[in-house]
GROMACS .gro file of C-alpha atoms in nm:
model
  165
    1MET     CA    1   0.538  -1.108   1.722
    2SER     CA    2   0.195  -1.050   1.576
    3ILE     CA    3  -0.106  -0.914   1.773
    4TRP     CA    4  -0.293  -1.239   1.733
    5ASP     CA    5  -0.004  -1.388   1.938
    6ARG     CA    6  -0.092  -1.140   2.237
    7LEU     CA    7  -0.430  -1.336   2.288
    8PRO     CA    8  -0.386  -1.480   2.655
    9ALA     CA    9  -0.330  -1.846   2.664
   10GLU     CA   10  -0.617  -1.868   2.915
   11ALA     CA   11  -0.849  -1.696   2.647
   12PRO     CA   12  -1.185  -1.931   2.660
   13LEU     CA   13  -1.249  -2.184   2.388
   14ILE     CA   14  -1.572  -2.003   2.316
   15PHE     CA   15  -1.393  -1.669   2.232
   16GLN     CA   16  -1.187  -1.891   1.973
   17LEU     CA   17  -1.506  -2.074   1.841
   18VAL     CA   18  -1.682  -1.742   1.786
   19THR     CA   19  -1.394  -1.531   1.649
   20LEU     CA   20  -1.348  -1.796   1.383
   21LYS     CA   21  -1.700  -1.809   1.313
   22ARG     CA   22  -1.728  -1.430   1.290
   23LEU     CA   23  -1.385  -1.424   1.117
   24LEU     CA   24  -1.518  -1.690   0.824
   25VAL     CA   25  -1.849  -1.492   0.770
   26ALA     CA   26  -1.658  -1.183   0.739
   27LEU     CA   27  -1.411  -1.351   0.488
   28LEU     CA   28  -1.708  -1.472   0.285
   29VAL     CA   29  -1.860  -1.117   0.273
   30ALA     CA   30  -1.536  -0.963   0.161
   31THR     CA   31  -1.503  -1.236  -0.107
   32ALA     CA   32  -1.823  -1.190  -0.225
   33SER     CA   33  -1.747  -0.806  -0.246
   34THR     CA   34  -1.464  -0.801  -0.437
   35THR     CA   35  -1.337  -0.931  -0.782
   36GLY     CA   36  -1.272  -1.302  -0.676
   37SER     CA   37  -1.019  -1.209  -0.402
   38VAL     CA   38  -1.022  -1.125  -0.057
   39GLN     CA   39  -0.852  -0.790  -0.002
   40LEU     CA   40  -0.812  -0.714   0.368
   41VAL     CA   41  -0.580  -0.432   0.330
   42HIS     CA   42  -0.762  -0.144   0.085
   43ALA     CA   43  -0.466   0.035  -0.075
   44SER     CA   44  -0.375  -0.029  -0.428
   45PRO     CA   45  -0.081  -0.269  -0.525
   46SER     CA   46   0.100   0.033  -0.641
   47SER     CA   47   0.071   0.242  -0.307
   48ASN     CA   48   0.303   0.257  -0.021
   49HIS     CA   49   0.028   0.423   0.176
   50PHE     CA   50  -0.262   0.292   0.391
   51TYR     CA   51  -0.506   0.545   0.465
   52VAL     CA   52  -0.721   0.483   0.793
   53ARG     CA   53  -1.039   0.717   0.784
   54ASP     CA   54  -1.386   0.716   0.925
   55ASP     CA   55  -1.345   0.338   1.041
   56PRO     CA   56  -1.626   0.240   1.266
   57GLY     CA   57  -1.401  -0.062   1.348
   58GLY     CA   58  -1.583  -0.413   1.371
   59HIS     CA   59  -1.464  -0.768   1.488
   60VAL     CA   60  -1.180  -0.751   1.651
   61ALA     CA   61  -1.031  -1.096   1.486
   62LEU     CA   62  -1.072  -0.939   1.142
   63TYR     CA   63  -0.879  -0.634   1.237
   64VAL     CA   64  -0.607  -0.847   1.402
   65ILE     CA   65  -0.568  -1.014   1.045
   66LYS     CA   66  -0.589  -0.677   0.885
   67VAL     CA   67  -0.327  -0.533   1.102
   68ASN     CA   68  -0.074  -0.814   1.048
   69GLN     CA   69  -0.111  -0.826   0.684
   70LEU     CA   70  -0.076  -0.447   0.705
   71ILE     CA   71   0.243  -0.492   0.886
   72ARG     CA   72   0.391  -0.752   0.665
   73SER     CA   73   0.348  -0.513   0.378
   74ASN     CA   74   0.530  -0.270   0.503
   75ARG     CA   75   0.315   0.005   0.385
   76GLN     CA   76   0.323   0.362   0.573
   77VAL     CA   77  -0.022   0.419   0.779
   78ARG     CA   78  -0.156   0.746   0.738
   79PHE     CA   79  -0.436   0.819   0.996
   80VAL     CA   80  -0.622   1.102   0.836
   81GLY     CA   81  -0.985   1.052   1.003
   82ARG     CA   82  -1.196   0.864   1.272
   83CYS     CA   83  -1.062   0.558   1.409
   84GLU     CA   84  -1.288   0.373   1.636
   85SER     CA   85  -1.311   0.042   1.831
   86ALA     CA   86  -1.123  -0.260   1.668
   87CYS     CA   87  -0.979   0.015   1.413
   88THR     CA   88  -0.764   0.131   1.693
   89LEU     CA   89  -0.574  -0.201   1.678
   90TYR     CA   90  -0.371  -0.008   1.364
   91LEU     CA   91  -0.186   0.186   1.629
   92SER     CA   92  -0.001  -0.124   1.683
   93VAL     CA   93   0.165  -0.068   1.345
   94PRO     CA   94   0.552   0.048   1.436
   95GLU     CA   95   0.543   0.420   1.459
   96SER     CA   96   0.810   0.432   1.229
   97ARG     CA   97   0.563   0.380   0.991
   98ALA     CA   98   0.261   0.576   1.083
   99CYS     CA   99   0.198   0.942   1.054
  100ILE     CA  100  -0.116   1.163   1.149
  101VAL     CA  101  -0.323   1.461   1.029
  102GLU     CA  102  -0.484   1.725   1.229
  103ASN     CA  103  -0.847   1.563   1.190
  104ALA     CA  104  -0.738   1.228   1.322
  105VAL     CA  105  -0.945   1.108   1.634
  106PHE     CA  106  -0.907   0.760   1.798
  107GLY     CA  107  -1.214   0.613   1.988
  108PHE     CA  108  -1.155   0.309   2.239
  109HIS     CA  109  -1.426   0.118   2.424
  110LEU     CA  110  -1.449  -0.237   2.539
  111PRO     CA  111  -1.516  -0.499   2.312
  112TYR     CA  112  -1.849  -0.677   2.323
  113GLY     CA  113  -2.031  -0.925   2.138
  114GLY     CA  114  -1.931  -1.236   2.304
  115ASP     CA  115  -1.947  -1.341   2.637
  116ARG     CA  116  -1.779  -1.205   2.950
  117LYS     CA  117  -1.495  -1.383   2.920
  118ALA     CA  118  -1.446  -1.351   2.549
  119ASN     CA  119  -1.494  -0.982   2.561
  120GLU     CA  120  -1.222  -0.963   2.860
  121ALA     CA  121  -0.988  -1.175   2.638
  122ALA     CA  122  -1.024  -0.941   2.335
  123ALA     CA  123  -0.980  -0.661   2.580
  124HIS     CA  124  -0.663  -0.787   2.697
  125MET     CA  125  -0.541  -0.863   2.351
  126MET     CA  126  -0.597  -0.537   2.220
  127LEU     CA  127  -0.451  -0.352   2.534
  128SER     CA  128  -0.143  -0.550   2.479
  129ALA     CA  129  -0.119  -0.467   2.103
  130TYR     CA  130  -0.123  -0.114   2.195
  131PRO     CA  131   0.210   0.118   2.212
  132ASP     CA  132   0.280   0.211   2.590
  133TRP     CA  133   0.180   0.567   2.507
  134VAL     CA  134  -0.162   0.432   2.388
  135ARG     CA  135  -0.179   0.231   2.725
  136ALA     CA  136  -0.088   0.522   2.939
  137TRP     CA  137  -0.334   0.725   2.789
  138ILE     CA  138  -0.623   0.477   2.817
  139ALA     CA  139  -0.533   0.455   3.215
  140ASP     CA  140  -0.527   0.780   3.224
  141GLN     CA  141  -0.889   0.810   3.103
  142GLY     CA  142  -1.017   0.541   3.363
  143GLY     CA  143  -0.934   0.242   3.162
  144LEU     CA  144  -1.136   0.098   2.884
  145THR     CA  145  -1.549   0.094   2.918
  146GLN     CA  146  -1.858   0.045   2.724
  147ARG     CA  147  -1.864   0.427   2.670
  148ILE     CA  148  -1.628   0.547   2.364
  149LYS     CA  149  -1.340   0.776   2.496
  150SER     CA  150  -1.202   0.978   2.232
  151MET     CA  151  -0.808   1.064   2.191
  152GLY     CA  152  -0.777   1.349   1.967
  153TYR     CA  153  -0.463   1.490   1.748
  154ASP     CA  154  -0.309   1.676   1.993
  155TYR     CA  155  -0.224   1.403   2.245
  156ALA     CA  156  -0.159   1.145   1.930
  157ARG     CA  157   0.102   1.390   1.759
  158GLN     CA  158   0.337   1.383   2.056
  159PHE     CA  159   0.395   1.022   1.953
  160LEU     CA  160   0.321   1.004   1.582
  161PRO     CA  161   0.468   1.255   1.338
  162ASP     CA  162   0.250   1.468   1.097
  163CYS     CA  163   0.211   1.317   0.789
  164GLN     CA  164   0.368   1.487   0.487
  165ALA     CA  165   0.176   1.631   0.181
   0.00000   0.00000   0.00000
């Protein structure tokens, strides 16, 4: 099951339309900034590793596509720096294909940018995409809010192995 499938059936049409518009704009920008092909996962074809570092996040829909593409690629995900907002969807990659280094930090907050229903639908989809240990941590922090809540290495390493050099 892809994380896109986790969007609730009751998601308002406006969320779907706003998401589609943002996605199309993002794809056009990505296409214009590459050498003629849309490259959503930034790792060389010869590399079996995808590095997540200093990523502030962005549009949820674009990250859903990136994560699904990454899951299909069978690459190992290495969390080596800050990962915030929609970037945290990379945590939905199977844990057997993820690892973490000591300076990794994850920042969570409520999605914003759409209307209230669209933001609620995006939050629901994101929460359902996370593994149980991430959902438990978010719940222990009082849930998602507009303020970023940071999960550090010490907590995440209980569930993700350290990356080998």
